[in-house]
Amino acid sequence: AVVSTQSTGIKPFLSETAPLILLISELNTQCRKQFNRHFALSVSRLSDRNELPGQDLVPTSAFQEAVHLLKIILNTHDVSVVPDISPTESMSELLDVVIGPILTLCNLSASQLDPVDNAVYIINLVAGLYSVLAMYENTDKKLELLQNKIDEELETLTNLQYDHMIKITSVPPTEMINTERLSTVSTKLDQALLNTELLWLHQCTRLSALRHRNVVWHGACEQFVKVYSTLIQSPHNTSMLTKSPEQIADLLK
């Protein structure tokens, strides 16, 4: 910012339309815009590295640098904003410019991953970004955007986890249910229930937050139990599937 025109300065002695006041206001506006553009460009340049995440699916060094840069700016934001501009307005301008490039950097680094790794990786990165913004005021709108992104990826990952459980236990499509297939489901399900780790997508264990792992597991188990309920009600189920849906739900906890 260039100069303050609050009551401690010259503003009380000049009208709102005075040429000097208008000039100072324009200079402040241009300085903010130039700063925001420079920040966004700095983040965008990090994406040129085209780094791929490792097997641990944690943030790349480029993403960590981008978030570190954001933290530096946020830590000095309140003291660097000219009083003529409200902190809420200034923060909104800054985040509008910055969050987009950071999320683009996240998506680029995840673009070559398979669907499961992609979802886990994006959840980890966006959740890390969320935890940073949550420490500062006037970030509610962007926090909501990030939470929606996390929820979207959690839903995708939950469905992928459910599909994996169906595959491991050989649950057939409804139109293909028969006695032989139900017998196979019974055998494989019993084996899996002895060691529920067999039902886990191993990438889900790489979710940084325990609450996210729980959301995925509980959501997938709920879907699985619903499908199991249809299997035991099938006329082809001649005592192969003996456990109740409630028992299955308890064993999957």
mmCIF file of C-alpha atoms in Angstrom:
data_model
loop_
_atom_site.group_PDB
_atom_site.id
_atom_site.type_symbol
_atom_site.label_atom_id
_atom_site.label_comp_id
_atom_site.label_asym_id
_atom_site.label_seq_id
_atom_site.Cartn_x
_atom_site.Cartn_y
_atom_site.Cartn_z
ATOM 1 C CA ALA A 1 0.000 0.000 0.000
ATOM 2 C CA VAL A 2 1.101 3.555 -0.619
ATOM 3 C CA VAL A 3 -0.326 5.773 2.093
ATOM 4 C CA SER A 4 -3.183 5.943 4.554
ATOM 5 C CA THR A 5 -5.761 8.680 4.306
ATOM 6 C CA GLN A 6 -7.476 8.011 7.629
ATOM 7 C CA SER A 7 -8.164 10.616 10.318
ATOM 8 C CA THR A 8 -4.535 10.556 11.471
ATOM 9 C CA GLY A 9 -3.507 11.821 8.033
ATOM 10 C CA ILE A 10 -4.742 14.448 5.602
ATOM 11 C CA LYS A 11 -8.173 13.024 4.786
ATOM 12 C CA PRO A 12 -10.090 15.124 7.397
ATOM 13 C CA PHE A 13 -8.908 18.259 5.601
ATOM 14 C CA LEU A 14 -9.875 17.223 2.070
ATOM 15 C CA SER A 15 -13.102 16.273 0.359
ATOM 16 C CA GLU A 16 -13.728 12.730 -0.872
ATOM 17 C CA THR A 17 -13.409 13.947 -4.458
ATOM 18 C CA ALA A 18 -10.211 15.905 -3.961
ATOM 19 C CA PRO A 19 -7.654 15.005 -6.683
ATOM 20 C CA LEU A 20 -5.038 13.981 -4.088
ATOM 21 C CA ILE A 21 -7.462 11.669 -2.293
ATOM 22 C CA LEU A 22 -8.514 10.087 -5.582
ATOM 23 C CA LEU A 23 -4.883 9.665 -6.634
ATOM 24 C CA ILE A 24 -3.915 7.995 -3.361
ATOM 25 C CA SER A 25 -6.944 5.712 -3.565
ATOM 26 C CA GLU A 26 -6.040 4.723 -7.130
ATOM 27 C CA LEU A 27 -2.399 4.074 -6.145
ATOM 28 C CA ASN A 28 -3.518 1.849 -3.267
ATOM 29 C CA THR A 29 -5.839 -0.088 -5.556
ATOM 30 C CA GLN A 30 -3.125 -0.603 -8.169
ATOM 31 C CA CYS A 31 -0.603 -1.686 -5.535
ATOM 32 C CA ARG A 32 -3.004 -4.318 -4.211
ATOM 33 C CA LYS A 33 -3.726 -5.599 -7.704
ATOM 34 C CA GLN A 34 -0.036 -5.763 -8.569
ATOM 35 C CA PHE A 35 0.743 -7.597 -5.346
ATOM 36 C CA ASN A 36 -2.046 -10.123 -5.943
ATOM 37 C CA ARG A 37 -0.913 -10.722 -9.533
ATOM 38 C CA HIS A 38 2.680 -11.231 -8.423
ATOM 39 C CA PHE A 39 1.606 -13.689 -5.731
ATOM 40 C CA ALA A 40 -0.531 -15.671 -8.158
ATOM 41 C CA LEU A 41 2.326 -15.733 -10.670
ATOM 42 C CA SER A 42 4.720 -17.031 -8.015
ATOM 43 C CA VAL A 43 2.342 -19.896 -7.241
ATOM 44 C CA SER A 44 1.744 -20.618 -10.923
ATOM 45 C CA ARG A 45 5.475 -20.910 -11.554
ATOM 46 C CA LEU A 46 5.688 -23.666 -8.994
ATOM 47 C CA SER A 47 3.352 -25.750 -11.150
ATOM 48 C CA ASP A 48 5.942 -25.682 -13.938
ATOM 49 C CA ARG A 49 7.937 -28.267 -11.997
ATOM 50 C CA ASN A 50 5.246 -30.825 -12.830
ATOM 51 C CA GLU A 51 6.116 -32.874 -9.742
ATOM 52 C CA LEU A 52 4.372 -36.196 -9.199
ATOM 53 C CA PRO A 53 3.465 -37.292 -5.658
ATOM 54 C CA GLY A 54 5.269 -40.219 -4.103
ATOM 55 C CA GLN A 55 3.704 -43.468 -2.938
ATOM 56 C CA ASP A 56 2.955 -41.909 0.450
ATOM 57 C CA LEU A 57 0.556 -39.481 -1.324
ATOM 58 C CA VAL A 58 1.674 -36.476 0.732
ATOM 59 C CA PRO A 59 2.099 -32.952 -0.692
ATOM 60 C CA THR A 60 4.872 -32.370 -3.196
ATOM 61 C CA SER A 61 7.615 -29.856 -2.408
ATOM 62 C CA ALA A 62 6.057 -27.388 -4.869
ATOM 63 C CA PHE A 63 2.705 -27.543 -3.106
ATOM 64 C CA GLN A 64 4.379 -27.150 0.289
ATOM 65 C CA GLU A 65 6.228 -24.066 -0.975
ATOM 66 C CA ALA A 66 2.990 -22.577 -2.269
ATOM 67 C CA VAL A 67 1.267 -23.076 1.081
ATOM 68 C CA HIS A 68 4.321 -21.725 2.932
ATOM 69 C CA LEU A 69 4.210 -18.616 0.749
ATOM 70 C CA LEU A 70 0.518 -18.230 1.530
ATOM 71 C CA LYS A 71 1.187 -18.525 5.273
ATOM 72 C CA ILE A 72 3.817 -15.781 5.108
ATOM 73 C CA ILE A 73 1.343 -13.430 3.454
ATOM 74 C CA LEU A 74 -1.504 -14.321 5.809
ATOM 75 C CA ASN A 75 0.713 -13.814 8.869
ATOM 76 C CA THR A 76 1.435 -10.237 7.795
ATOM 77 C CA HIS A 77 -1.918 -9.461 6.199
ATOM 78 C CA ASP A 78 -3.569 -7.557 9.033
ATOM 79 C CA VAL A 79 -0.631 -5.213 9.559
ATOM 80 C CA SER A 80 0.012 -4.645 5.855
ATOM 81 C CA VAL A 81 -3.516 -3.638 4.833
ATOM 82 C CA VAL A 82 -4.154 0.083 4.512
ATOM 83 C CA PRO A 83 -7.009 1.151 6.837
ATOM 84 C CA ASP A 84 -8.960 2.525 3.853
ATOM 85 C CA ILE A 85 -9.640 -1.090 2.860
ATOM 86 C CA SER A 86 -11.483 -3.430 5.185
ATOM 87 C CA PRO A 87 -9.573 -6.594 6.204
ATOM 88 C CA THR A 88 -12.494 -8.674 4.933
ATOM 89 C CA GLU A 89 -12.386 -7.099 1.476
ATOM 90 C CA SER A 90 -8.603 -7.306 1.275
ATOM 91 C CA MET A 91 -8.534 -10.945 2.403
ATOM 92 C CA SER A 92 -11.239 -11.831 -0.091
ATOM 93 C CA GLU A 93 -9.229 -10.244 -2.921
ATOM 94 C CA LEU A 94 -6.092 -12.096 -1.890
ATOM 95 C CA LEU A 95 -7.741 -15.505 -1.547
ATOM 96 C CA ASP A 96 -9.640 -15.103 -4.830
ATOM 97 C CA VAL A 97 -6.306 -14.667 -6.577
ATOM 98 C CA VAL A 98 -4.330 -17.323 -4.715
ATOM 99 C CA ILE A 99 -6.545 -20.327 -3.938
ATOM 100 C CA GLY A 100 -7.308 -21.005 -7.602
ATOM 101 C CA PRO A 101 -3.642 -21.445 -8.634
ATOM 102 C CA ILE A 102 -2.916 -23.568 -5.558
ATOM 103 C CA LEU A 103 -5.832 -25.902 -6.336
ATOM 104 C CA THR A 104 -4.684 -26.022 -9.969
ATOM 105 C CA LEU A 105 -1.233 -27.039 -8.748
ATOM 106 C CA CYS A 106 -2.904 -29.772 -6.694
ATOM 107 C CA ASN A 107 -4.922 -31.074 -9.645
ATOM 108 C CA LEU A 108 -1.940 -31.029 -12.021
ATOM 109 C CA SER A 109 0.234 -33.093 -9.708
ATOM 110 C CA ALA A 110 -2.626 -35.597 -9.228
ATOM 111 C CA SER A 111 -3.646 -35.820 -12.884
ATOM 112 C CA GLN A 112 -1.559 -38.904 -13.697
ATOM 113 C CA LEU A 113 -2.625 -40.930 -10.670
ATOM 114 C CA ASP A 114 -5.187 -43.722 -10.727
ATOM 115 C CA PRO A 115 -8.646 -42.831 -9.337
ATOM 116 C CA VAL A 116 -7.983 -44.087 -5.797
ATOM 117 C CA ASP A 117 -4.568 -42.426 -5.436
ATOM 118 C CA ASN A 118 -5.981 -39.273 -7.022
ATOM 119 C CA ALA A 119 -8.780 -38.984 -4.461
ATOM 120 C CA VAL A 120 -6.523 -39.712 -1.471
ATOM 121 C CA TYR A 121 -3.883 -37.265 -2.643
ATOM 122 C CA ILE A 122 -6.320 -34.413 -3.300
ATOM 123 C CA ILE A 123 -8.030 -34.951 0.062
ATOM 124 C CA ASN A 124 -4.667 -34.768 1.854
ATOM 125 C CA LEU A 125 -3.623 -31.595 0.049
ATOM 126 C CA VAL A 126 -6.910 -29.726 0.319
ATOM 127 C CA ALA A 127 -7.285 -30.713 3.977
ATOM 128 C CA GLY A 128 -3.806 -29.322 4.648
ATOM 129 C CA LEU A 129 -4.734 -26.076 2.922
ATOM 130 C CA TYR A 130 -7.975 -25.960 4.913
ATOM 131 C CA SER A 131 -6.094 -26.304 8.210
ATOM 132 C CA VAL A 132 -3.922 -23.334 7.271
ATOM 133 C CA LEU A 133 -6.807 -21.028 6.318
ATOM 134 C CA ALA A 134 -8.779 -22.047 9.408
ATOM 135 C CA MET A 135 -6.235 -20.224 11.573
ATOM 136 C CA TYR A 136 -7.118 -16.850 10.065
ATOM 137 C CA GLU A 137 -10.126 -14.549 10.106
ATOM 138 C CA ASN A 138 -12.237 -13.612 7.078
ATOM 139 C CA THR A 139 -11.611 -16.924 5.310
ATOM 140 C CA ASP A 140 -15.045 -18.524 5.814
ATOM 141 C CA LYS A 141 -16.089 -18.499 2.155
ATOM 142 C CA LYS A 142 -12.898 -20.167 0.989
ATOM 143 C CA LEU A 143 -13.083 -22.676 3.841
ATOM 144 C CA GLU A 144 -16.544 -23.641 2.633
ATOM 145 C CA LEU A 145 -15.204 -24.081 -0.905
ATOM 146 C CA LEU A 146 -12.362 -26.287 0.329
ATOM 147 C CA GLN A 147 -14.698 -28.348 2.518
ATOM 148 C CA ASN A 148 -16.975 -28.959 -0.453
ATOM 149 C CA LYS A 149 -13.964 -30.175 -2.441
ATOM 150 C CA ILE A 150 -12.953 -32.520 0.386
ATOM 151 C CA ASP A 151 -16.507 -33.859 0.703
ATOM 152 C CA GLU A 152 -16.677 -34.459 -3.051
ATOM 153 C CA GLU A 153 -13.454 -36.476 -3.022
ATOM 154 C CA LEU A 154 -14.503 -38.382 0.107
ATOM 155 C CA GLU A 155 -17.695 -39.434 -1.650
ATOM 156 C CA THR A 156 -15.664 -40.641 -4.639
ATOM 157 C CA LEU A 157 -13.280 -42.535 -2.386
ATOM 158 C CA THR A 158 -16.141 -44.068 -0.398
ATOM 159 C CA ASN A 159 -17.651 -45.462 -3.587
ATOM 160 C CA LEU A 160 -14.276 -46.839 -4.661
ATOM 161 C CA GLN A 161 -13.833 -48.465 -1.242
ATOM 162 C CA TYR A 162 -17.286 -50.022 -1.535
ATOM 163 C CA ASP A 163 -16.489 -51.340 -5.021
ATOM 164 C CA HIS A 164 -13.352 -52.949 -3.606
ATOM 165 C CA MET A 165 -15.341 -54.683 -0.865
ATOM 166 C CA ILE A 166 -17.780 -56.009 -3.456
ATOM 167 C CA LYS A 167 -14.875 -57.317 -5.545
ATOM 168 C CA ILE A 168 -13.108 -59.005 -2.626
ATOM 169 C CA THR A 169 -16.271 -60.811 -1.521
ATOM 170 C CA SER A 170 -17.392 -61.624 -5.102
ATOM 171 C CA VAL A 171 -20.852 -60.139 -4.594
ATOM 172 C CA PRO A 172 -22.633 -60.555 -7.968
ATOM 173 C CA PRO A 173 -24.984 -58.092 -9.649
ATOM 174 C CA THR A 174 -28.610 -58.599 -8.615
ATOM 175 C CA GLU A 175 -29.598 -60.163 -11.939
ATOM 176 C CA MET A 176 -26.795 -62.742 -11.647
ATOM 177 C CA ILE A 177 -27.524 -64.030 -8.150
ATOM 178 C CA ASN A 178 -27.733 -67.811 -7.866
ATOM 179 C CA THR A 179 -27.002 -70.483 -5.289
ATOM 180 C CA GLU A 180 -23.446 -71.108 -6.457
ATOM 181 C CA ARG A 181 -22.542 -67.427 -6.394
ATOM 182 C CA LEU A 182 -24.021 -66.956 -2.926
ATOM 183 C CA SER A 183 -21.971 -69.879 -1.687
ATOM 184 C CA THR A 184 -18.848 -68.150 -2.996
ATOM 185 C CA VAL A 185 -19.859 -64.884 -1.322
ATOM 186 C CA SER A 186 -20.364 -66.717 1.980
ATOM 187 C CA THR A 187 -16.901 -68.275 1.857
ATOM 188 C CA LYS A 188 -15.062 -65.110 0.855
ATOM 189 C CA LEU A 189 -16.983 -62.920 3.270
ATOM 190 C CA ASP A 190 -16.179 -65.223 6.182
ATOM 191 C CA GLN A 191 -12.501 -65.076 5.228
ATOM 192 C CA ALA A 192 -12.549 -61.305 4.987
ATOM 193 C CA LEU A 193 -14.322 -60.872 8.312
ATOM 194 C CA LEU A 194 -11.505 -62.767 10.013
ATOM 195 C CA ASN A 195 -9.161 -60.029 8.820
ATOM 196 C CA THR A 196 -11.041 -56.904 7.770
ATOM 197 C CA GLU A 197 -7.796 -55.374 6.482
ATOM 198 C CA LEU A 198 -8.411 -57.519 3.404
ATOM 199 C CA LEU A 199 -11.416 -55.313 2.674
ATOM 200 C CA TRP A 200 -9.468 -52.069 2.902
ATOM 201 C CA LEU A 201 -8.119 -50.226 -0.091
ATOM 202 C CA HIS A 202 -4.531 -49.889 1.093
ATOM 203 C CA GLN A 203 -4.349 -46.308 -0.206
ATOM 204 C CA CYS A 204 -7.036 -45.269 2.278
ATOM 205 C CA THR A 205 -4.569 -45.837 5.101
ATOM 206 C CA ARG A 206 -2.565 -42.970 3.599
ATOM 207 C CA LEU A 207 -5.281 -40.430 4.312
ATOM 208 C CA SER A 208 -3.626 -37.969 6.676
ATOM 209 C CA ALA A 209 -6.691 -37.438 8.861
ATOM 210 C CA LEU A 210 -8.194 -40.290 10.876
ATOM 211 C CA ARG A 211 -11.652 -38.701 10.554
ATOM 212 C CA HIS A 212 -11.403 -38.974 6.772
ATOM 213 C CA ARG A 213 -10.456 -42.655 6.978
ATOM 214 C CA ASN A 214 -13.460 -43.214 9.238
ATOM 215 C CA VAL A 215 -15.824 -41.388 6.854
ATOM 216 C CA VAL A 216 -14.717 -43.553 3.935
ATOM 217 C CA TRP A 217 -14.837 -46.835 5.845
ATOM 218 C CA HIS A 218 -18.170 -46.250 7.556
ATOM 219 C CA GLY A 219 -19.767 -44.994 4.355
ATOM 220 C CA ALA A 220 -18.560 -47.994 2.352
ATOM 221 C CA CYS A 221 -19.628 -50.437 5.079
ATOM 222 C CA GLU A 222 -23.094 -48.913 5.179
ATOM 223 C CA GLN A 223 -23.463 -49.466 1.432
ATOM 224 C CA PHE A 224 -22.114 -53.000 1.714
ATOM 225 C CA VAL A 225 -24.539 -53.954 4.478
ATOM 226 C CA LYS A 226 -27.453 -52.725 2.349
ATOM 227 C CA VAL A 227 -26.367 -54.978 -0.508
ATOM 228 C CA TYR A 228 -25.854 -57.884 1.874
ATOM 229 C CA SER A 229 -29.417 -57.395 3.086
ATOM 230 C CA THR A 230 -30.707 -57.993 -0.437
ATOM 231 C CA LEU A 231 -28.582 -61.138 -0.743
ATOM 232 C CA ILE A 232 -29.935 -62.841 2.360
ATOM 233 C CA GLN A 233 -33.488 -62.113 1.216
ATOM 234 C CA SER A 234 -32.854 -63.744 -2.141
ATOM 235 C CA PRO A 235 -34.800 -66.981 -2.803
ATOM 236 C CA HIS A 236 -31.442 -68.481 -3.837
ATOM 237 C CA ASN A 237 -30.127 -68.076 -0.307
ATOM 238 C CA THR A 238 -30.667 -71.580 1.054
ATOM 239 C CA SER A 239 -28.884 -71.007 4.386
ATOM 240 C CA MET A 240 -25.515 -70.087 2.835
ATOM 241 C CA LEU A 241 -25.612 -66.562 4.271
ATOM 242 C CA THR A 242 -26.495 -67.054 7.913
ATOM 243 C CA LYS A 243 -25.334 -63.814 9.515
ATOM 244 C CA SER A 244 -27.820 -60.981 9.843
ATOM 245 C CA PRO A 245 -27.082 -57.532 8.390
ATOM 246 C CA GLU A 246 -26.700 -56.251 11.937
ATOM 247 C CA GLN A 247 -24.040 -58.880 12.657
ATOM 248 C CA ILE A 248 -22.174 -57.971 9.494
ATOM 249 C CA ALA A 249 -22.309 -54.282 10.439
ATOM 250 C CA ASP A 250 -20.894 -55.055 13.916
ATOM 251 C CA LEU A 251 -18.099 -57.216 12.495
ATOM 252 C CA LEU A 252 -17.105 -54.447 10.085
ATOM 253 C CA LYS A 253 -16.767 -51.815 12.805
#
